[in-house]
Coordinates of C-alpha atoms and ligand atoms in Angstrom, one line a residue:
Chain B
M9 CA -18.6 3.2 -17.0
N10 CA -19.3 1.3 -13.9
A11 CA -18.4 -1.9 -15.7
I12 CA -15.1 -0.5 -16.9
M13 CA -14.2 0.6 -13.4
K14 CA -15.1 -2.8 -12.2
L15 CA -12.9 -4.3 -14.9
V16 CA -9.9 -2.1 -14.1
M17 CA -10.2 -2.0 -10.3
G18 CA -11.4 -5.5 -10.1
D19 CA -11.6 -7.4 -6.9
A20 CA -8.3 -8.5 -5.4
Q21 CA -9.9 -11.6 -3.9
A22 CA -11.7 -12.6 -7.1
D23 CA -8.5 -12.2 -9.1
R24 CA -6.6 -14.7 -7.1
V25 CA -9.1 -17.6 -7.7
V26 CA -7.4 -18.1 -11.1
P27 CA -3.8 -19.3 -10.6
P28 CA -1.0 -17.3 -12.2
T29 CA -0.7 -18.4 -15.9
G30 CA 3.0 -17.9 -16.5
F31 CA 3.5 -18.9 -20.1
T32 CA 0.4 -17.4 -21.5
A33 CA 1.0 -14.3 -19.5
R34 CA 4.4 -13.8 -21.1
L35 CA 3.0 -14.7 -24.5
T36 CA 0.3 -12.0 -24.3
L37 CA 2.6 -9.4 -23.0
F38 CA 5.1 -10.1 -25.8
A39 CA 2.6 -10.4 -28.6
S40 CA 0.8 -7.2 -27.7
G41 CA 4.0 -5.3 -27.2
A42 CA 5.4 -6.4 -30.5
M43 CA 2.2 -5.7 -32.3
A44 CA 1.9 -2.3 -30.8
F45 CA 5.5 -1.5 -31.8
L46 CA 4.8 -2.5 -35.4
T47 CA 1.5 -0.6 -35.4
V48 CA 3.4 2.6 -34.5
F49 CA 5.5 2.2 -37.6
A50 CA 2.6 1.3 -39.8
L51 CA 0.8 4.3 -38.5
A52 CA 3.7 6.6 -39.0
L53 CA 4.0 5.3 -42.6
S54 CA 0.3 5.8 -43.3
L55 CA 0.2 9.3 -41.8
A56 CA 3.3 10.4 -43.6
S57 CA 2.3 9.1 -47.0
G58 CA -1.2 10.5 -46.4
R59 CA 0.4 13.9 -45.7
L60 CA 2.6 13.6 -48.8
A61 CA -0.3 12.6 -51.1
H62 CA -2.2 15.6 -49.8
R63 CA 0.6 18.1 -50.2
W64 CA 1.5 16.9 -53.7
G65 CA -2.1 16.8 -54.7
E66 CA -2.5 20.4 -53.5
E67 CA 0.6 21.5 -55.2
L68 CA -0.7 20.2 -58.5
A69 CA -2.6 23.4 -57.7
R70 CA -5.2 22.5 -60.1
S71 CA -3.6 24.6 -62.7
A72 CA -2.7 24.0 -66.3
T73 CA -1.3 26.0 -69.2
I74 CA -2.3 26.2 -72.8
R75 CA 0.4 27.3 -75.3
I76 CA -0.7 28.7 -78.6
S77 CA 1.9 28.7 -81.4
A78 CA 0.5 30.4 -84.5
P79 CA 1.6 32.8 -87.2
A80 CA 1.5 36.3 -85.9
D81 CA -1.6 37.3 -87.9
Q82 CA -3.6 34.4 -86.4
M83 CA -2.4 34.6 -82.9
A84 CA -5.2 36.9 -81.6
A85 CA -7.9 34.9 -83.3
Q86 CA -6.7 31.6 -82.0
T87 CA -6.2 32.9 -78.5
E88 CA -9.7 34.1 -78.6
A89 CA -11.0 30.8 -79.9
A90 CA -9.1 28.9 -77.2
L91 CA -10.6 31.1 -74.5
T92 CA -14.0 30.5 -76.0
V93 CA -13.5 26.8 -75.9
L94 CA -12.3 27.1 -72.3
R95 CA -15.3 29.1 -71.3
Q96 CA -17.5 26.4 -72.6
T97 CA -15.7 23.6 -70.9
P98 CA -17.0 22.4 -67.5
G99 CA -14.6 22.1 -64.6
I100 CA -12.6 25.2 -65.3
A101 CA -12.6 27.9 -62.7
S102 CA -10.9 30.6 -64.8
A103 CA -8.8 31.1 -67.9
R104 CA -6.8 34.1 -68.8
A105 CA -4.3 34.9 -71.5
L106 CA -1.0 36.2 -70.1
T107 CA -0.1 39.7 -71.2
D108 CA 3.1 40.5 -73.0
E109 CA 4.5 42.0 -69.9
E110 CA 3.8 38.9 -67.9
Q111 CA 5.3 36.7 -70.6
S112 CA 8.5 38.7 -70.8
A113 CA 8.7 38.7 -67.0
L114 CA 8.6 34.9 -67.1
L115 CA 11.3 34.8 -69.7
A116 CA 13.5 37.5 -68.1
P117 CA 15.5 35.1 -66.0
W118 CA 16.7 33.5 -69.2
F119 CA 16.9 36.2 -71.8
G120 CA 17.1 39.4 -69.8
A121 CA 14.5 42.1 -69.2
D122 CA 14.7 43.9 -72.5
L123 CA 13.7 41.1 -74.8
P124 CA 11.8 42.6 -77.8
L125 CA 8.9 40.2 -77.6
D126 CA 6.9 41.7 -80.4
T127 CA 9.6 41.0 -82.9
L128 CA 10.0 37.4 -82.0
P129 CA 7.5 34.6 -82.9
M130 CA 6.6 33.9 -79.3
P131 CA 3.8 31.5 -78.3
R132 CA 0.9 33.0 -76.3
L133 CA 0.3 31.4 -72.9
I134 CA -3.2 30.9 -71.3
E135 CA -3.3 30.2 -67.6
V136 CA -6.1 27.8 -66.7
V137 CA -7.2 27.3 -63.1
E138 CA -9.1 24.0 -62.6
G139 CA -12.5 24.0 -61.0
Y140 CA -14.1 21.2 -59.1
P141 CA -14.8 18.6 -60.3
P142 CA -11.8 19.0 -62.6
F143 CA -12.1 19.3 -66.3
D144 CA -11.5 16.3 -68.6
A145 CA -8.0 16.9 -70.0
Q146 CA -8.4 14.3 -72.8
G147 CA -11.7 15.8 -74.0
L148 CA -10.3 19.3 -73.9
R149 CA -7.3 18.3 -75.8
L150 CA -9.4 16.8 -78.6
R151 CA -11.6 19.9 -78.8
L152 CA -8.6 22.2 -78.9
A153 CA -7.1 20.1 -81.7
A154 CA -10.2 20.5 -83.7
E155 CA -10.9 24.2 -83.2
V156 CA -7.6 25.8 -82.3
P157 CA -4.8 24.0 -84.4
G158 CA -2.0 25.9 -82.7
A159 CA -3.0 25.1 -79.1
T160 CA -1.2 22.6 -76.8
L161 CA -2.6 21.7 -73.4
D162 CA 0.0 21.2 -70.7
D163 CA -1.5 19.9 -67.5
H164 CA 1.4 19.3 -65.1
T165 CA -0.5 16.5 -63.5
R166 CA 0.7 14.1 -66.1
W167 CA 4.0 13.4 -64.3
R168 CA 2.9 14.0 -60.8
K169 CA -0.2 12.0 -60.8
P170 CA 1.6 8.6 -60.5
L171 CA 3.5 10.0 -57.5
V172 CA 0.3 11.0 -55.7
D173 CA -1.2 7.6 -56.6
A174 CA 1.9 5.9 -55.1
A175 CA 1.7 7.9 -51.9
Q176 CA -2.0 7.0 -51.6
S177 CA -1.5 3.3 -52.1
L178 CA 1.4 3.5 -49.6
R179 CA -1.1 5.0 -47.1
R180 CA -3.7 2.3 -47.9
L181 CA -1.0 -0.4 -47.4
G182 CA -0.2 1.1 -44.0
W183 CA -3.8 1.0 -42.9
L184 CA -4.1 -2.6 -44.2
S185 CA -1.0 -3.6 -42.3
I186 CA -2.6 -2.1 -39.1
L187 CA -5.7 -4.1 -39.7
L188 CA -3.6 -7.3 -40.2
I189 CA -1.5 -6.6 -37.1
G190 CA -4.7 -6.1 -35.1
G191 CA -6.2 -9.4 -36.4
A192 CA -3.0 -11.3 -35.7
M193 CA -2.9 -9.9 -32.2
A194 CA -6.5 -10.8 -31.6
A195 CA -5.8 -14.3 -32.8
M196 CA -2.8 -14.7 -30.6
I197 CA -4.5 -13.4 -27.5
T198 CA -7.5 -15.7 -28.2
L199 CA -5.1 -18.7 -28.4
A200 CA -3.3 -17.7 -25.2
A201 CA -6.6 -17.2 -23.4
Q202 CA -7.9 -20.6 -24.6
A203 CA -4.7 -22.3 -23.5
A204 CA -5.0 -20.7 -20.1
L205 CA -8.7 -21.7 -19.8
A206 CA -8.0 -25.3 -20.9
A207 CA -5.1 -25.6 -18.5
N208 CA -7.3 -24.5 -15.7
H209 CA -10.3 -26.7 -16.2
Q210 CA -10.0 -28.2 -12.8
V211 CA -9.9 -24.7 -11.3
I212 CA -13.1 -23.9 -13.3
E213 CA -14.7 -27.1 -12.0
V214 CA -14.0 -26.3 -8.4
L215 CA -15.2 -22.7 -8.8
R216 CA -18.5 -24.0 -10.3
L217 CA -19.0 -26.5 -7.5
V218 CA -18.8 -23.7 -4.9
G219 CA -21.4 -21.7 -6.9
A220 CA -19.4 -19.4 -9.2
R221 CA -21.3 -18.1 -12.2
D222 CA -19.8 -18.3 -15.7
G223 CA -19.6 -14.5 -15.8
Y224 CA -17.5 -14.4 -12.6
I225 CA -15.1 -17.1 -13.9
A226 CA -14.8 -15.5 -17.3
L227 CA -14.1 -12.1 -15.8
A228 CA -11.2 -13.4 -13.8
F229 CA -9.5 -14.5 -17.0
V230 CA -10.6 -11.6 -19.2
R231 CA -9.3 -9.1 -16.7
R232 CA -5.9 -10.6 -16.7
F233 CA -5.5 -10.7 -20.4
T234 CA -6.9 -7.3 -20.9
I235 CA -4.5 -5.7 -18.4
R236 CA -1.6 -7.6 -19.9
A237 CA -2.5 -6.6 -23.4
F238 CA -2.7 -3.0 -22.2
I239 CA 0.6 -3.0 -20.5
G240 CA 2.3 -4.8 -23.4
A241 CA 0.8 -2.4 -25.9
A242 CA 1.8 0.6 -23.8
V243 CA 5.4 -0.6 -23.7
G244 CA 5.4 -1.4 -27.4
V245 CA 4.0 2.0 -28.3
S246 CA 6.6 3.7 -26.1
L247 CA 9.4 1.9 -27.8
G248 CA 7.9 2.5 -31.2
L249 CA 7.6 6.2 -30.6
L250 CA 11.1 6.3 -29.3
G251 CA 12.2 4.7 -32.6
V252 CA 10.2 7.2 -34.6
M253 CA 11.7 10.1 -32.7
L254 CA 15.2 8.9 -33.2
L255 CA 14.7 9.2 -37.0
P256 CA 16.2 12.4 -38.5
S257 CA 14.0 15.4 -37.7
A258 CA 11.4 16.5 -40.2
S259 CA 12.7 19.9 -40.9
D260 CA 16.1 19.0 -42.5
E261 CA 15.4 18.2 -46.1
G262 CA 11.6 17.7 -46.1
G263 CA 12.1 14.4 -47.8
F264 CA 9.8 11.5 -47.4
L265 CA 11.6 9.5 -44.7
T266 CA 12.3 12.5 -42.6
G267 CA 8.6 13.3 -42.4
L268 CA 7.8 10.1 -40.6
G269 CA 7.1 11.6 -37.2
F270 CA 3.7 12.3 -35.7
Q271 CA 2.4 15.8 -35.9
G272 CA -0.3 17.7 -34.1
A273 CA -3.6 15.9 -33.9
S274 CA -2.1 12.7 -35.3
W275 CA -0.6 12.1 -31.9
I276 CA -4.0 10.8 -30.9
W277 CA -3.4 7.7 -33.0
P278 CA -0.4 6.1 -31.2
I279 CA -2.0 7.1 -27.9
L280 CA -5.1 5.1 -28.9
I281 CA -3.2 1.9 -29.5
P282 CA -3.0 0.6 -25.9
P283 CA -6.7 1.2 -25.1
L284 CA -7.7 -0.3 -28.5
G285 CA -5.4 -3.3 -27.9
A286 CA -6.9 -3.8 -24.5
G287 CA -10.4 -3.5 -25.9
M288 CA -9.5 -6.1 -28.5
A289 CA -8.1 -8.4 -25.8
L290 CA -11.3 -7.9 -23.8
L291 CA -13.5 -8.9 -26.7
S292 CA -11.4 -11.9 -27.9
T293 CA -10.8 -13.3 -24.4
G294 CA -14.4 -12.8 -23.5
A295 CA -15.5 -14.8 -26.6
A296 CA -12.9 -17.5 -25.9
A297 CA -14.0 -17.8 -22.2
R298 CA -17.7 -18.1 -23.2
R299 CA -16.8 -20.8 -25.7
T300 CA -14.6 -22.7 -23.3
L301 CA -17.1 -22.5 -20.4
R302 CA -19.9 -23.7 -22.6
R303 CA -17.7 -26.6 -23.7
L304 CA -16.7 -27.5 -20.1
S305 CA -20.2 -27.7 -18.8
Chain S
M30 CA -35.7 -30.1 -0.2
I31 CA -34.2 -32.6 -2.6
E32 CA -36.2 -35.2 -4.3
L33 CA -35.2 -38.1 -6.6
E34 CA -38.0 -39.7 -8.6
Q35 CA -37.4 -43.0 -10.3
V36 CA -33.9 -42.0 -11.1
A37 CA -31.6 -44.3 -13.2
Y38 CA -28.0 -43.6 -13.9
S39 CA -25.3 -45.3 -15.8
Y40 CA -21.7 -44.2 -16.6
G41 CA -22.0 -45.7 -20.0
G42 CA -21.8 -49.4 -19.2
G43 CA -24.5 -51.2 -17.3
E44 CA -26.9 -49.4 -15.1
L45 CA -25.4 -48.4 -11.7
L46 CA -28.6 -47.1 -10.2
S47 CA -32.1 -47.9 -11.4
D48 CA -35.4 -46.7 -10.1
V49 CA -34.0 -44.7 -7.2
S50 CA -36.5 -42.6 -5.4
L51 CA -35.7 -40.7 -2.3
R52 CA -36.7 -37.5 -0.6
L53 CA -34.8 -35.3 1.8
N54 CA -37.2 -33.2 3.8
P55 CA -36.1 -29.9 5.2
G56 CA -34.4 -30.3 8.5
S57 CA -33.9 -34.0 8.1
F58 CA -30.7 -35.9 8.8
H59 CA -29.8 -38.8 6.5
F60 CA -26.9 -41.2 6.2
L61 CA -26.3 -42.9 2.9
T62 CA -24.4 -46.2 3.1
G63 CA -23.5 -49.2 1.1
P64 CA -20.5 -51.1 -0.1
S65 CA -17.6 -49.4 -1.9
G66 CA -18.5 -48.9 -5.5
A67 CA -22.3 -49.1 -4.8
G68 CA -22.8 -45.6 -6.0
K69 CA -22.9 -43.3 -3.0
T70 CA -20.8 -40.7 -4.5
T71 CA -22.9 -41.0 -7.7
V72 CA -26.1 -40.3 -5.8
L73 CA -24.6 -37.2 -4.2
K74 CA -23.4 -35.9 -7.6
L75 CA -26.9 -36.3 -8.9
C76 CA -28.2 -34.4 -5.9
Y77 CA -26.0 -31.4 -6.6
G78 CA -26.3 -31.5 -10.3
E79 CA -22.8 -32.5 -11.4
L80 CA -24.4 -35.5 -13.1
Q81 CA -27.7 -35.6 -14.9
P82 CA -29.9 -38.8 -14.5
T83 CA -30.3 -41.0 -17.5
T84 CA -34.0 -41.3 -16.7
G85 CA -36.1 -39.9 -13.9
R86 CA -36.4 -36.5 -12.4
I87 CA -34.5 -34.6 -9.7
R88 CA -36.0 -31.7 -7.9
A89 CA -34.0 -29.4 -5.6
F90 CA -35.6 -26.5 -3.8
E91 CA -38.8 -27.2 -5.6
T92 CA -37.3 -26.9 -9.1
D93 CA -36.5 -29.5 -11.7
M94 CA -32.8 -29.5 -12.0
R95 CA -33.0 -30.2 -15.8
A96 CA -34.6 -26.8 -16.3
L97 CA -31.8 -24.8 -14.7
D98 CA -29.2 -23.0 -16.9
R99 CA -25.7 -22.8 -15.7
D100 CA -26.2 -19.5 -13.8
Q101 CA -29.2 -20.8 -12.0
M102 CA -27.3 -23.9 -11.2
A103 CA -24.6 -21.8 -9.7
L104 CA -27.1 -20.0 -7.5
M105 CA -28.6 -23.3 -6.4
R106 CA -25.2 -24.6 -5.4
R107 CA -24.7 -21.6 -3.1
R108 CA -27.6 -23.0 -1.0
M109 CA -25.8 -26.4 -0.8
G110 CA -22.7 -27.2 1.1
I111 CA -20.8 -29.9 -0.6
V112 CA -17.9 -32.0 0.8
H113 CA -16.4 -34.0 -2.0
Q114 CA -14.9 -37.4 -1.4
D115 CA -11.7 -36.2 -3.1
C116 CA -11.9 -32.7 -1.5
R117 CA -11.2 -30.6 -4.5
F118 CA -9.4 -27.4 -3.7
L119 CA -7.6 -24.6 -5.5
D120 CA -4.1 -25.7 -4.9
H121 CA -2.6 -22.2 -5.4
L122 CA -4.6 -20.6 -2.6
P123 CA -4.0 -21.0 1.1
V124 CA -6.4 -23.1 3.1
A125 CA -8.2 -20.1 4.6
D126 CA -8.9 -18.7 1.1
N127 CA -10.1 -22.1 -0.1
V128 CA -12.5 -22.3 2.9
A129 CA -13.8 -18.8 2.1
L130 CA -14.1 -19.5 -1.6
P131 CA -17.9 -19.8 -1.6
L132 CA -18.1 -16.4 -0.1
T133 CA -15.6 -15.0 -2.6
V134 CA -17.4 -16.3 -5.7
S135 CA -20.8 -15.1 -4.5
G136 CA -19.4 -11.6 -4.0
R137 CA -19.9 -11.5 -0.2
D138 CA -17.8 -9.1 1.7
F139 CA -14.8 -11.1 2.7
A140 CA -13.7 -8.8 5.6
Q141 CA -17.1 -9.0 7.2
E142 CA -17.1 -12.7 7.4
S143 CA -13.5 -13.1 8.5
G144 CA -14.7 -13.6 12.1
N145 CA -16.8 -16.5 11.0
L146 CA -13.9 -17.8 9.0
S147 CA -11.4 -18.0 11.9
E148 CA -14.0 -19.4 14.2
L149 CA -14.8 -22.1 11.7
L150 CA -11.1 -22.9 11.1
S151 CA -10.5 -23.3 14.8
W152 CA -13.6 -25.5 15.1
V153 CA -12.2 -27.9 12.5
G154 CA -8.7 -27.6 14.1
L155 CA -7.0 -25.8 11.2
S156 CA -6.2 -22.5 12.7
D157 CA -2.5 -23.1 12.5
R158 CA -2.7 -24.5 9.0
A159 CA -4.7 -21.5 7.6
D160 CA -1.8 -20.3 5.5
A161 CA -0.7 -23.7 4.2
R162 CA -1.5 -24.8 0.6
P163 CA -3.9 -27.7 0.2
P164 CA -1.3 -30.0 -1.2
E165 CA 0.6 -29.6 2.0
L166 CA -2.3 -30.9 4.1
S167 CA -2.8 -34.5 5.4
G168 CA -5.8 -36.4 4.2
G169 CA -7.7 -35.7 7.4
E170 CA -6.8 -32.0 7.3
R171 CA -8.1 -31.8 3.8
Q172 CA -11.4 -33.3 4.8
R173 CA -11.7 -30.9 7.7
A174 CA -11.0 -28.0 5.3
A175 CA -13.6 -29.4 2.9
L176 CA -16.2 -29.5 5.6
A177 CA -15.4 -26.0 6.7
R178 CA -15.8 -24.8 3.1
A179 CA -19.1 -26.6 2.7
V180 CA -20.7 -24.9 5.7
I181 CA -19.2 -21.4 5.6
M182 CA -22.2 -20.1 3.6
S183 CA -24.6 -21.5 6.1
P184 CA -26.2 -23.5 3.4
D185 CA -29.7 -24.9 3.5
I186 CA -28.4 -28.4 2.9
V187 CA -25.1 -30.1 3.5
L188 CA -24.1 -33.0 1.2
A189 CA -21.0 -34.7 2.7
D190 CA -19.2 -37.6 1.0
E191 CA -17.1 -39.6 3.5
P192 CA -16.4 -36.4 5.6
T193 CA -14.7 -38.5 8.2
G194 CA -12.9 -41.0 6.1
N195 CA -9.4 -40.1 7.1
V196 CA -9.7 -38.6 10.6
D197 CA -9.3 -40.2 14.0
W198 CA -12.3 -41.0 16.1
D199 CA -12.1 -37.9 18.2
M200 CA -11.9 -35.6 15.2
S201 CA -14.7 -37.5 13.4
Q202 CA -16.9 -36.9 16.5
R203 CA -16.0 -33.2 16.4
L204 CA -16.9 -33.0 12.7
L205 CA -20.1 -34.8 13.3
Q206 CA -20.9 -32.3 16.1
L207 CA -20.6 -29.5 13.6
L208 CA -23.1 -31.2 11.3
I209 CA -25.5 -32.1 14.1
E210 CA -25.3 -28.5 15.2
L211 CA -26.2 -27.3 11.7
N212 CA -29.1 -29.8 11.7
R213 CA -30.4 -28.4 14.9
M214 CA -30.4 -25.0 13.3
G215 CA -32.8 -26.4 10.7
K216 CA -30.4 -27.4 8.0
T217 CA -30.8 -30.6 6.0
V218 CA -27.9 -33.0 6.2
L219 CA -26.9 -36.0 4.0
I220 CA -23.8 -37.9 4.8
A221 CA -22.5 -40.7 2.6
T222 CA -20.3 -43.0 4.7
H223 CA -19.6 -46.6 5.4
D224 CA -18.4 -45.9 8.9
L225 CA -21.1 -47.6 10.9
A226 CA -19.6 -46.5 14.2
L227 CA -20.2 -42.9 13.1
I228 CA -23.7 -43.7 12.2
R229 CA -24.4 -45.2 15.6
A230 CA -22.8 -42.2 17.3
A231 CA -25.0 -39.9 15.4
K232 CA -28.2 -41.8 16.0
S233 CA -27.8 -41.4 19.7
Q234 CA -27.9 -37.7 19.3
V235 CA -30.3 -36.9 16.4
Q236 CA -33.2 -38.4 14.5
A237 CA -31.1 -39.8 11.7
R238 CA -32.4 -42.1 9.0
V239 CA -30.1 -44.5 7.2
L240 CA -30.4 -45.2 3.5
R241 CA -28.6 -48.1 2.0
I242 CA -27.7 -48.7 -1.6
S243 CA -28.1 -52.3 -2.6
N244 CA -29.1 -53.9 -5.8
R245 CA -28.9 -50.6 -7.6
R246 CA -31.6 -49.2 -5.4
V247 CA -31.7 -47.0 -2.4
Q248 CA -33.6 -48.4 0.5
L249 CA -34.3 -47.5 4.1
A250 CA -31.9 -49.6 6.3
G251 CA -33.3 -51.8 9.0
A252 CA -33.4 -50.9 12.7
D253 CA -30.2 -52.7 13.4
L254 CA -28.4 -49.5 12.3
Ligands
ATP2 N1 -16.7 -41.1 -14.0 C1 -16.9 -42.4 -14.0 N2 -16.9 -43.1 -15.1 C2 -17.2 -44.4 -15.1 N3 -17.5 -45.1 -14.0 C3 -17.5 -44.5 -12.9 C4 -17.2 -43.1 -12.8 N4 -17.3 -42.7 -11.5 C5 -17.6 -43.8 -10.8 N5 -17.7 -44.9 -11.6 C6 -18.1 -46.2 -11.2 O1 -19.3 -46.2 -10.6 C7 -19.4 -47.1 -9.5 C8 -19.9 -46.3 -8.3 O2 -19.0 -45.3 -8.0 P1 -19.2 -44.3 -6.7 O3 -18.0 -43.4 -6.7 O4 -20.5 -43.7 -6.8 O5 -19.1 -45.4 -5.6 P2 -19.1 -45.2 -4.0 O6 -20.3 -45.9 -3.5 O7 -19.0 -43.7 -3.7 O8 -17.8 -46.0 -3.6 P3 -16.8 -45.6 -2.4 O9 -17.4 -46.1 -1.1 O10 -15.6 -46.4 -2.7 O11 -16.6 -44.2 -2.4 C9 -18.0 -47.6 -9.3 O12 -18.0 -48.9 -9.8 C10 -17.1 -46.7 -10.1 O13 -16.1 -47.5 -10.7
MG3 MG1 -17.7 -42.6 -2.9

């Protein structure tokens, strides 16, 4: 903590021993600003696709339906057989055959409430609620085919699964981009710091001759780059957030793009960008300074 | 205080110094003289560790300089006041800050020493140039600033390379007075110069020994100096 205070507050006199480094200063500011800006969008993308994957995954609701189409005289037996199979299958929380009333209620919107169900050859529906870990749909299907010829398993996941997968890979891509952006920023700041150190080797020589320790010289450079990275990142994040906020609001249609904003606890992420960027600058400039000072000795 | 034992040095070509042994005792006052290019500056650089001898051993404050790491070297230099022949400064800082630089880098409280600083600046006649940048100074002004910087930490030893090369006689006497004053306070002084008049002026005031570089060796000069 003390060390951090020392880094932030610094020593006005100590700071001035290193001459202003115009070009590398602007490069650091710009690079960290641009990187922070991009990070905000990558973050927004990751968080939004994460939320989407989560919601879609939940909505799959872990439920499936088994439809039994059989001649009327076998219906009860096959339904019972299917329920037996389901009871023996791991990964199923519960299974229940719908009653006639429930089935007619389901069909009512299409055929009217007074549908004479018992006179029509209606399939029987079994509602299956998935347990955790989920059941193996392929295995269940095979067993049903063998033991209950009239049964068809319909797990709605079939068409939604790819969407969830896509959302999840989008989220992973977002995080990967953030890592790459971070790496690029560290590389750029390292280069800028190295250029500044090399350009100032005479200053370093003079400082050494009057008895400055390596740590002192390094800190003078590290402080600058850290502060610049922090300021650049803060500006970049502000602009990025402004951009995200200017997107259409989330409530309108609930589509993917409109859900890009930050919500609740996820606000912590963009707020973390400037300190993380500064931390990265601290580490990479520190390493560059140690290397250069070793080389210049 | 500083001791060279059979030191040889070469910049890569032939040997510039060979078998140099000398000893600067605490409180002593030495001049180092010799023709231009003889190696006076080189001897001083060996003394403060900017150069490492090719063979031989250098001890400063009772420690072998070879054994020092960079931080220990930095601490050792704080006990030495060094005037470089080319007076290296930080060109972006005003003269006053340059003179105070040894205080700054050793973390001493700047405000507390500011009295010393202005006194020192006026002693070397730079009070009105305190806010100038080093590149704006004349050669003599640079040397005066360099001497002020060398002594501001009240070092145990002052190593001065041609400290009076570019100043008039009166000013060179004034600078010499400063060094003699420090010597009387018990500090060790080594001045490299080929200004024989300066050496004579000093010898009338302090017990000064004169070392001369000739034939790649350092020898005690005769009584004629
Ligand atoms: N960095 C260097 N690389 C190669 N040769 C050098 C280097 N520095 C000095 N020399 C050579 O070493 C010799 C001694 O140099 P040095 O500066 O020690 O002489 P000096 O006695 O101080 O001379 P002056 O009275 O002119 O200051 C000179 O011939 C010089 O050319
Ligand atoms: Mg010289």
